Amino acid sequence: MSIATLISGASQLLTLRGHGRRRGAALGNVGLVKNGAVLIADGLIVSVGPRVQVEAHPLARSAQRLNAAGRVVLPGFVDPHTHLIHAASRAEEYELRIMGASYEEIAKRGGGILNSVNKLRAVTSDALKQRAHADLKRFAAYGTTTIEAKSGYGLDLVSELKILKLHKELSTEQPLDIVSTFLGAHVIPAELRTRPSGVNDYVSLLINKLLPEIATQKLAEFCDVFCERGAFNLAQSKQILEAGKRHALRPRIHSEQLSRTGGTQLAVKLGAASCDHLEKINRADIRALAKSKTVATLLPGCDFHLGLKQYAPARDLIDAGAILALATDYNPGTSPTVSMPMILSLACTQLRMTPAEAITAATFNAAYSLGRDKQIGSLEVGKLADISIFDVDDYREIPYYFGMNTCHTTIKRGQIVYSKSSLSAT
Ligand SMILES: [Zn+2]
């Protein structure tokens, strides 16, 4: 066994301990321990809780000691919705939107997702990988230790497989965990739009060619669909998600973002892991989510960046008992940020979530939505030592300070993967 590490001296230690997914009032329970400590060995947490108790562990005496020096220690963020692999920004569309064009108008003119598809197809796998490596370093610098990543800017056999293979390669080349999702059903590719049978041809490509190949090569755990006007309708979404399930890919869905399509209730019926966006959900959708194990993943960064006034009804979802998670939706068109702390700030001010609720949604419930709640999302014995340390006195200051990075240190499987300055020994 390698040498153990003992982290102590935190002003607050948030363990997020507890049983199962967090709904309603339980969402606000961050398991705060004052004068707490965490003991790590072989990448796992072997003891956590009050300092005296942790220091009594047999491995503590010989452990390497790290002093959190009055900072706040909590689980690394889990970002359950990103579009990691893309070729370039879409700053030109950002300016067009500011000047008055809507997201849907830009998409109709060949901008939007298709713009990113053209850019991605034009670059090499190596160039995409280089960009993703830099982005993953940035995720770590904001306290994130696991991300979900979707394909969806390839939209043909070769390019979609290229993206999914990159997820796999990147998982072995850098420390953060990447959970891979197939989002071939992002939009219909431009080359098929002019054909009368274009949509059906594309759905058939996804179901008959891509899904079997992805399943054989084990390139994704989840299958996602953008169920929206101008993308995939309810019947097509159902067909694709059911096909994914036949290949053991659990459904996720982009639903009720710009219009109400009924995608949320479809996904709940299919036992989806997560329904994401939800700006346009109605009471019946909220009730369906509340009664289900499907996570409601909110993406306030997207509304903020698009300058939209309507955010998802987080309070109604929490009060009804839905399982809430938060994500960056990192993508070049609608949410170009890797910062979970910024998402927490938006969750607090725009979604009216408390800082504690937002932190639980960005750690434990996010891990649950990825089927990883037994391994990550809280600081508990036996879980991965995925930890972030923030340079604040009080956890509420993580969302309170916005647009600035207060993350001091990020630890993945017991190894420091980001640090502003080294932590002193105690
Ligand atoms: Zn998305």
Coordinates of C-alpha atoms and ligand atoms in Angstrom, one line a residue:
M1 CA 0.0 0.0 0.0
S2 CA 1.3 3.4 -0.9
I3 CA 1.8 6.2 1.6
A4 CA -1.5 7.7 2.9
T5 CA -2.5 11.4 2.7
L6 CA -4.3 13.2 5.5
I7 CA -6.1 16.5 4.7
S8 CA -7.1 18.6 7.7
G9 CA -7.3 22.2 8.7
A10 CA -10.4 23.0 6.7
S11 CA -12.8 25.7 7.9
Q12 CA -15.6 23.5 6.7
L13 CA -15.6 19.9 5.4
L14 CA -18.7 19.1 3.2
T15 CA -19.0 15.3 3.1
L16 CA -22.4 15.2 1.2
R17 CA -22.8 11.8 3.1
G18 CA -26.2 10.2 3.1
H19 CA -28.2 7.5 1.5
G20 CA -29.2 7.6 -2.1
R21 CA -30.3 10.4 -4.4
R22 CA -31.4 13.6 -2.7
R23 CA -34.9 15.0 -3.2
G24 CA -36.8 17.9 -1.5
A25 CA -35.5 19.0 1.8
A26 CA -32.6 16.4 1.6
L27 CA -31.1 18.4 -1.3
G28 CA -29.9 21.0 1.2
N29 CA -28.0 18.6 3.4
V30 CA -24.3 18.9 2.6
G31 CA -23.1 16.9 5.7
L32 CA -21.0 19.8 7.1
V33 CA -18.2 18.8 9.5
K34 CA -16.3 21.4 11.4
N35 CA -12.7 20.7 12.1
G36 CA -13.0 17.7 9.9
A37 CA -10.3 15.6 8.1
V38 CA -10.1 13.1 5.2
L39 CA -7.6 10.2 5.0
I40 CA -6.7 8.9 1.6
A41 CA -4.9 5.7 0.6
D42 CA -4.5 4.2 -2.9
G43 CA -6.8 6.8 -4.4
L44 CA -9.7 6.0 -2.0
I45 CA -11.1 7.6 1.1
V46 CA -10.3 5.4 4.1
S47 CA -11.5 7.7 6.8
V48 CA -13.5 10.9 6.9
G49 CA -15.2 13.0 9.6
P50 CA -14.1 14.8 12.8
R51 CA -10.3 15.2 12.9
V52 CA -9.8 13.3 16.2
Q53 CA -11.6 10.3 14.8
V54 CA -9.7 10.3 11.5
E55 CA -6.4 10.8 13.2
A56 CA -7.0 7.7 15.2
H57 CA -7.0 5.6 12.0
P58 CA -3.9 3.3 11.9
L59 CA -2.7 4.8 8.6
A60 CA -3.0 8.4 9.8
R61 CA 0.3 8.4 11.8
S62 CA 2.6 7.8 8.9
A63 CA 0.4 9.8 6.4
Q64 CA 1.7 12.7 4.4
R65 CA -0.2 15.7 5.8
L66 CA -1.8 18.5 3.8
N67 CA -3.1 21.6 5.5
A68 CA -6.2 23.1 4.0
A69 CA -5.4 26.2 6.0
G70 CA -8.9 27.4 6.7
R71 CA -10.3 26.7 3.2
V72 CA -13.4 24.7 2.4
V73 CA -13.0 21.0 1.4
L74 CA -15.8 19.2 -0.6
P75 CA -16.2 16.5 -3.2
G76 CA -14.9 17.3 -6.7
F77 CA -17.7 18.5 -8.9
V78 CA -19.4 16.1 -11.3
D79 CA -20.5 17.8 -14.5
P80 CA -23.2 15.5 -16.0
H81 CA -23.7 17.3 -19.3
T82 CA -21.0 18.6 -21.6
H83 CA -20.2 18.6 -25.3
L84 CA -16.5 18.3 -24.7
I85 CA -15.3 17.5 -28.2
H86 CA -15.7 20.4 -30.6
A87 CA -13.4 22.2 -33.0
A88 CA -13.8 25.9 -32.4
S89 CA -15.9 28.6 -30.7
R90 CA -18.9 30.2 -32.3
A91 CA -18.1 33.8 -31.3
E92 CA -19.5 35.1 -34.6
E93 CA -22.9 33.8 -33.7
Y94 CA -22.6 35.3 -30.2
E95 CA -22.3 38.7 -31.8
L96 CA -25.2 38.0 -34.2
R97 CA -27.4 37.1 -31.3
I98 CA -26.5 40.2 -29.4
M99 CA -27.5 42.2 -32.5
G100 CA -31.0 40.6 -32.4
A101 CA -31.0 37.2 -34.3
S102 CA -32.6 34.3 -32.3
Y103 CA -30.8 31.0 -31.8
E104 CA -33.4 29.3 -34.1
E105 CA -32.9 32.0 -36.9
I106 CA -29.2 31.4 -36.8
A107 CA -29.7 27.7 -37.0
K108 CA -31.9 28.0 -40.1
R109 CA -29.2 30.0 -41.8
G110 CA -26.7 27.1 -41.4
G111 CA -25.3 28.3 -38.1
G112 CA -25.8 26.7 -34.8
I113 CA -25.0 23.0 -34.4
L114 CA -24.4 22.6 -38.2
N115 CA -21.7 25.3 -38.0
S116 CA -19.9 23.2 -35.3
V117 CA -20.4 20.1 -37.4
N118 CA -18.6 21.7 -40.4
K119 CA -15.8 22.9 -38.2
L120 CA -15.4 19.5 -36.6
R121 CA -15.4 17.5 -39.9
A122 CA -12.6 19.8 -41.2
V123 CA -10.1 19.1 -38.5
T124 CA -8.0 16.1 -37.5
S125 CA -8.6 13.9 -34.5
D126 CA -5.3 15.1 -33.1
A127 CA -6.4 18.7 -33.2
L128 CA -9.6 17.9 -31.5
K129 CA -7.7 15.9 -28.9
Q130 CA -5.3 18.7 -28.2
R131 CA -8.2 21.1 -27.6
A132 CA -10.0 18.7 -25.4
H133 CA -6.8 18.2 -23.3
A134 CA -6.6 21.9 -22.7
D135 CA -10.3 22.0 -21.8
L136 CA -10.0 19.1 -19.3
K137 CA -7.2 21.0 -17.5
R138 CA -9.6 23.9 -17.3
F139 CA -12.4 21.7 -15.8
A140 CA -10.0 20.5 -13.2
A141 CA -8.9 24.1 -12.4
Y142 CA -12.6 24.9 -11.4
G143 CA -12.8 21.9 -9.1
T144 CA -14.4 19.3 -11.5
T145 CA -13.2 15.7 -11.3
T146 CA -15.7 13.8 -13.5
I147 CA -17.5 14.9 -16.7
E148 CA -20.0 13.4 -19.0
A149 CA -19.2 14.1 -22.6
K150 CA -21.5 13.8 -25.6
S151 CA -20.8 13.2 -29.3
G152 CA -23.1 15.1 -31.7
Y153 CA -20.9 17.4 -33.8
G154 CA -20.0 14.7 -36.3
L155 CA -23.4 13.5 -37.6
D156 CA -22.0 10.8 -39.9
L157 CA -20.6 7.4 -39.2
V158 CA -16.9 8.3 -39.4
S159 CA -17.1 11.6 -37.5
E160 CA -19.3 10.3 -34.7
L161 CA -17.1 7.3 -34.1
K162 CA -14.1 9.7 -34.2
I163 CA -15.5 11.7 -31.3
L164 CA -16.5 8.7 -29.2
K165 CA -13.1 7.1 -29.7
L166 CA -11.5 10.4 -28.4
H167 CA -13.6 10.1 -25.2
K168 CA -12.1 6.7 -24.7
E169 CA -8.5 7.8 -25.5
L170 CA -8.7 10.9 -23.4
S171 CA -9.9 8.8 -20.4
T172 CA -6.6 7.0 -20.4
E173 CA -4.4 10.0 -21.2
Q174 CA -5.4 12.5 -18.4
P175 CA -6.7 12.1 -14.8
L176 CA -10.4 13.2 -15.0
D177 CA -13.1 10.5 -15.6
I178 CA -15.1 10.9 -18.8
V179 CA -18.5 9.3 -19.1
S180 CA -19.3 8.9 -22.8
T181 CA -22.7 9.6 -24.3
F182 CA -23.8 9.0 -27.9
L183 CA -25.7 12.1 -29.2
G184 CA -25.8 11.2 -32.9
A185 CA -29.4 12.6 -32.8
H186 CA -28.3 16.1 -32.2
V187 CA -29.7 17.5 -35.5
I188 CA -30.3 16.2 -39.0
P189 CA -27.0 16.7 -41.0
A190 CA -27.1 19.3 -43.8
E191 CA -26.4 16.8 -46.6
L192 CA -29.6 14.9 -45.7
R193 CA -32.0 17.8 -45.2
T194 CA -32.7 18.4 -48.9
R195 CA -33.8 14.7 -49.5
P196 CA -37.5 13.9 -48.7
S197 CA -36.4 10.8 -46.9
G198 CA -33.5 12.5 -45.3
V199 CA -34.8 12.3 -41.7
N200 CA -35.7 8.7 -42.0
D201 CA -32.4 7.9 -43.6
Y202 CA -30.5 9.5 -40.8
V203 CA -32.6 7.8 -38.1
S204 CA -31.9 4.6 -39.8
L205 CA -28.2 5.3 -40.0
L206 CA -28.2 5.9 -36.2
I207 CA -30.2 2.8 -35.4
N208 CA -28.8 0.3 -37.9
K209 CA -25.2 1.3 -38.3
L210 CA -24.0 3.6 -35.5
L211 CA -25.6 2.1 -32.4
P212 CA -24.5 -1.5 -33.1
E213 CA -20.9 -0.3 -33.8
I214 CA -20.9 1.8 -30.6
A215 CA -22.2 -1.1 -28.6
T216 CA -19.6 -3.6 -30.1
Q217 CA -16.7 -1.2 -29.5
K218 CA -18.1 -0.1 -26.0
L219 CA -17.8 3.5 -26.9
A220 CA -20.7 4.9 -24.9
E221 CA -22.8 4.2 -21.8
F222 CA -25.7 6.5 -22.7
C223 CA -27.8 7.4 -25.7
D224 CA -29.1 11.0 -25.9
V225 CA -31.5 12.8 -28.3
F226 CA -32.2 16.5 -28.9
C227 CA -36.0 16.4 -28.8
E228 CA -36.9 19.8 -30.2
R229 CA -38.4 21.8 -33.0
G230 CA -36.0 21.6 -35.9
A231 CA -34.2 18.6 -34.4
F232 CA -36.0 15.3 -33.6
N233 CA -39.7 14.9 -32.9
L234 CA -41.2 12.8 -30.2
A235 CA -41.7 9.7 -32.3
Q236 CA -38.2 9.8 -33.7
S237 CA -36.8 10.4 -30.2
K238 CA -38.6 7.3 -28.9
Q239 CA -37.4 5.2 -31.8
I240 CA -33.8 6.2 -31.2
L241 CA -33.8 5.9 -27.4
E242 CA -35.5 2.5 -27.6
A243 CA -32.9 1.3 -30.0
G244 CA -30.2 2.6 -27.7
K245 CA -31.8 0.6 -24.8
R246 CA -31.7 -2.6 -26.9
H247 CA -27.9 -2.1 -27.0
A248 CA -27.8 -1.4 -23.2
L249 CA -27.2 2.3 -23.7
R250 CA -29.4 4.1 -21.0
P251 CA -31.4 7.1 -22.3
R252 CA -30.7 10.7 -21.6
I253 CA -32.6 13.5 -23.3
H254 CA -32.4 17.2 -24.2
S255 CA -36.1 18.2 -23.6
E256 CA -38.4 21.2 -23.3
Q257 CA -35.6 23.7 -23.9
L258 CA -37.0 26.0 -26.6
S259 CA -40.4 24.5 -26.9
R260 CA -42.5 21.9 -25.1
T261 CA -42.3 18.6 -27.1
G262 CA -43.3 16.0 -24.5
G263 CA -39.7 14.6 -24.5
T264 CA -39.5 14.7 -20.7
Q265 CA -42.5 12.4 -20.1
L266 CA -41.3 10.1 -22.9
A267 CA -37.9 9.9 -21.2
V268 CA -39.4 9.2 -17.8
K269 CA -41.5 6.3 -19.3
L270 CA -38.3 4.9 -20.9
G271 CA -36.5 5.0 -17.5
A272 CA -34.0 7.6 -18.7
A273 CA -31.1 8.5 -16.4
S274 CA -31.7 12.2 -17.0
C275 CA -33.8 14.9 -18.7
D276 CA -31.9 18.0 -19.4
H277 CA -32.8 21.7 -19.9
L278 CA -36.5 21.7 -18.9
E279 CA -37.1 25.5 -19.3
K280 CA -40.5 24.8 -20.9
I281 CA -41.8 22.0 -18.7
N282 CA -45.4 22.1 -17.4
R283 CA -47.0 20.8 -14.1
A284 CA -47.6 17.3 -15.5
D285 CA -43.9 17.0 -16.5
I286 CA -42.8 18.1 -13.0
R287 CA -45.1 15.5 -11.5
A288 CA -43.8 12.8 -13.8
L289 CA -40.2 13.7 -12.9
A290 CA -41.0 13.8 -9.1
K291 CA -42.4 10.3 -9.2
S292 CA -39.5 8.9 -11.1
K293 CA -35.8 8.1 -10.7
T294 CA -35.0 10.2 -13.7
V295 CA -32.8 13.2 -12.8
A296 CA -33.8 16.7 -13.8
T297 CA -30.6 18.3 -14.9
L298 CA -30.7 22.0 -15.2
L299 CA -28.3 24.1 -17.4
P300 CA -28.6 27.7 -16.4
G301 CA -25.4 28.6 -18.2
C302 CA -27.2 28.1 -21.5
D303 CA -30.0 30.5 -20.7
F304 CA -27.5 33.0 -19.3
H305 CA -25.3 32.9 -22.4
L306 CA -28.3 33.1 -24.8
G307 CA -29.7 36.0 -22.8
L308 CA -33.0 34.2 -22.3
K309 CA -35.2 35.4 -19.6
Q310 CA -36.9 32.0 -18.7
Y311 CA -34.9 29.6 -16.6
A312 CA -36.1 26.2 -15.6
P313 CA -38.5 26.1 -12.6
A314 CA -36.0 24.7 -10.1
R315 CA -38.1 25.5 -7.0
D316 CA -41.2 23.8 -8.3
L317 CA -39.1 20.7 -9.2
I318 CA -37.5 20.7 -5.7
D319 CA -40.8 21.2 -3.9
A320 CA -42.4 18.4 -6.0
G321 CA -39.6 16.0 -5.1
A322 CA -37.7 15.7 -8.3
I323 CA -34.0 14.7 -8.2
L324 CA -32.2 17.8 -9.3
A325 CA -28.7 18.0 -10.8
L326 CA -26.7 20.9 -12.4
A327 CA -24.3 20.9 -15.3
T328 CA -22.3 23.4 -17.4
D329 CA -23.6 22.1 -20.8
Y330 CA -20.2 23.1 -22.0
N331 CA -20.5 23.7 -25.7
P332 CA -19.4 26.3 -28.3
G333 CA -22.9 27.5 -29.2
T334 CA -25.0 28.0 -26.1
S335 CA -22.9 27.6 -23.0
P336 CA -19.1 28.1 -23.4
T337 CA -18.1 27.6 -19.8
V338 CA -16.3 24.8 -17.9
S339 CA -17.0 26.5 -14.6
M340 CA -19.2 24.7 -12.2
P341 CA -18.8 27.5 -9.6
M342 CA -20.3 29.9 -12.2
I343 CA -23.2 27.5 -12.7
L344 CA -23.7 27.4 -8.9
S345 CA -23.8 31.2 -8.9
L346 CA -26.5 31.1 -11.6
A347 CA -28.4 28.4 -9.8
C348 CA -28.5 30.5 -6.7
T349 CA -29.5 33.9 -8.3
Q350 CA -31.6 32.7 -11.2
L351 CA -33.0 29.4 -10.1
R352 CA -33.4 30.5 -6.5
M353 CA -31.6 27.4 -5.2
T354 CA -29.7 27.7 -1.9
P355 CA -25.9 27.3 -2.0
A356 CA -26.2 24.0 -0.2
E357 CA -28.9 22.7 -2.7
A358 CA -26.7 23.8 -5.7
I359 CA -23.6 22.0 -4.3
T360 CA -25.6 18.8 -3.8
A361 CA -27.0 19.1 -7.3
A362 CA -23.4 19.5 -8.7
T363 CA -21.9 16.6 -6.8
F364 CA -24.0 13.8 -5.4
N365 CA -27.1 14.0 -7.6
A366 CA -24.9 14.6 -10.7
A367 CA -23.0 11.4 -9.8
Y368 CA -26.3 9.6 -9.5
S369 CA -27.4 10.8 -12.9
L370 CA -24.3 9.1 -14.4
G371 CA -24.8 5.9 -12.4
R372 CA -21.7 6.7 -10.4
D373 CA -23.2 7.5 -7.0
K374 CA -21.5 4.4 -5.4
Q375 CA -18.0 5.7 -6.5
I376 CA -18.1 9.5 -6.4
G377 CA -20.2 12.5 -5.5
S378 CA -19.6 12.5 -1.7
L379 CA -16.7 12.1 0.7
E380 CA -17.4 8.7 2.3
V381 CA -15.3 5.7 3.1
G382 CA -14.6 3.5 0.0
K383 CA -15.4 6.2 -2.5
L384 CA -12.8 7.7 -4.8
A385 CA -10.7 10.5 -3.2
D386 CA -12.1 13.1 -5.7
I387 CA -11.8 16.3 -3.7
S388 CA -11.8 20.0 -4.4
I389 CA -10.5 22.7 -2.0
F390 CA -11.9 26.2 -2.3
D391 CA -10.1 29.3 -1.1
V392 CA -13.1 30.6 0.9
D393 CA -14.0 30.5 4.6
D394 CA -17.6 29.5 4.1
Y395 CA -19.1 27.2 1.4
R396 CA -21.7 29.8 0.5
E397 CA -18.9 31.9 -0.8
I398 CA -18.3 29.4 -3.7
P399 CA -21.4 30.7 -5.6
Y400 CA -21.3 34.1 -3.9
Y401 CA -18.1 35.1 -5.7
F402 CA -19.0 34.9 -9.4
G403 CA -16.9 35.1 -12.5
M404 CA -13.8 34.5 -10.5
N405 CA -12.1 31.2 -9.7
T406 CA -11.8 30.5 -6.0
C407 CA -10.8 26.8 -6.5
H408 CA -7.4 26.3 -4.9
T409 CA -6.7 22.6 -5.3
T410 CA -8.3 19.7 -7.1
I411 CA -7.6 16.1 -6.2
K412 CA -8.5 13.1 -8.4
R413 CA -8.1 9.6 -7.1
G414 CA -5.9 11.0 -4.3
Q415 CA -3.6 12.8 -6.7
I416 CA -3.3 16.6 -6.9
V417 CA -4.3 17.5 -10.5
Y418 CA -4.6 21.2 -10.1
S419 CA -3.2 23.6 -7.4
K420 CA -2.9 27.4 -7.3
S421 CA -0.1 27.0 -4.8
S422 CA 1.2 24.0 -2.8
L423 CA -0.5 23.2 0.4
S424 CA 1.7 23.2 3.5
A425 CA 2.2 20.2 5.7
T426 CA 0.3 20.4 9.0
Ligands
ZN1 ZN -26.5 19.8 -24.5

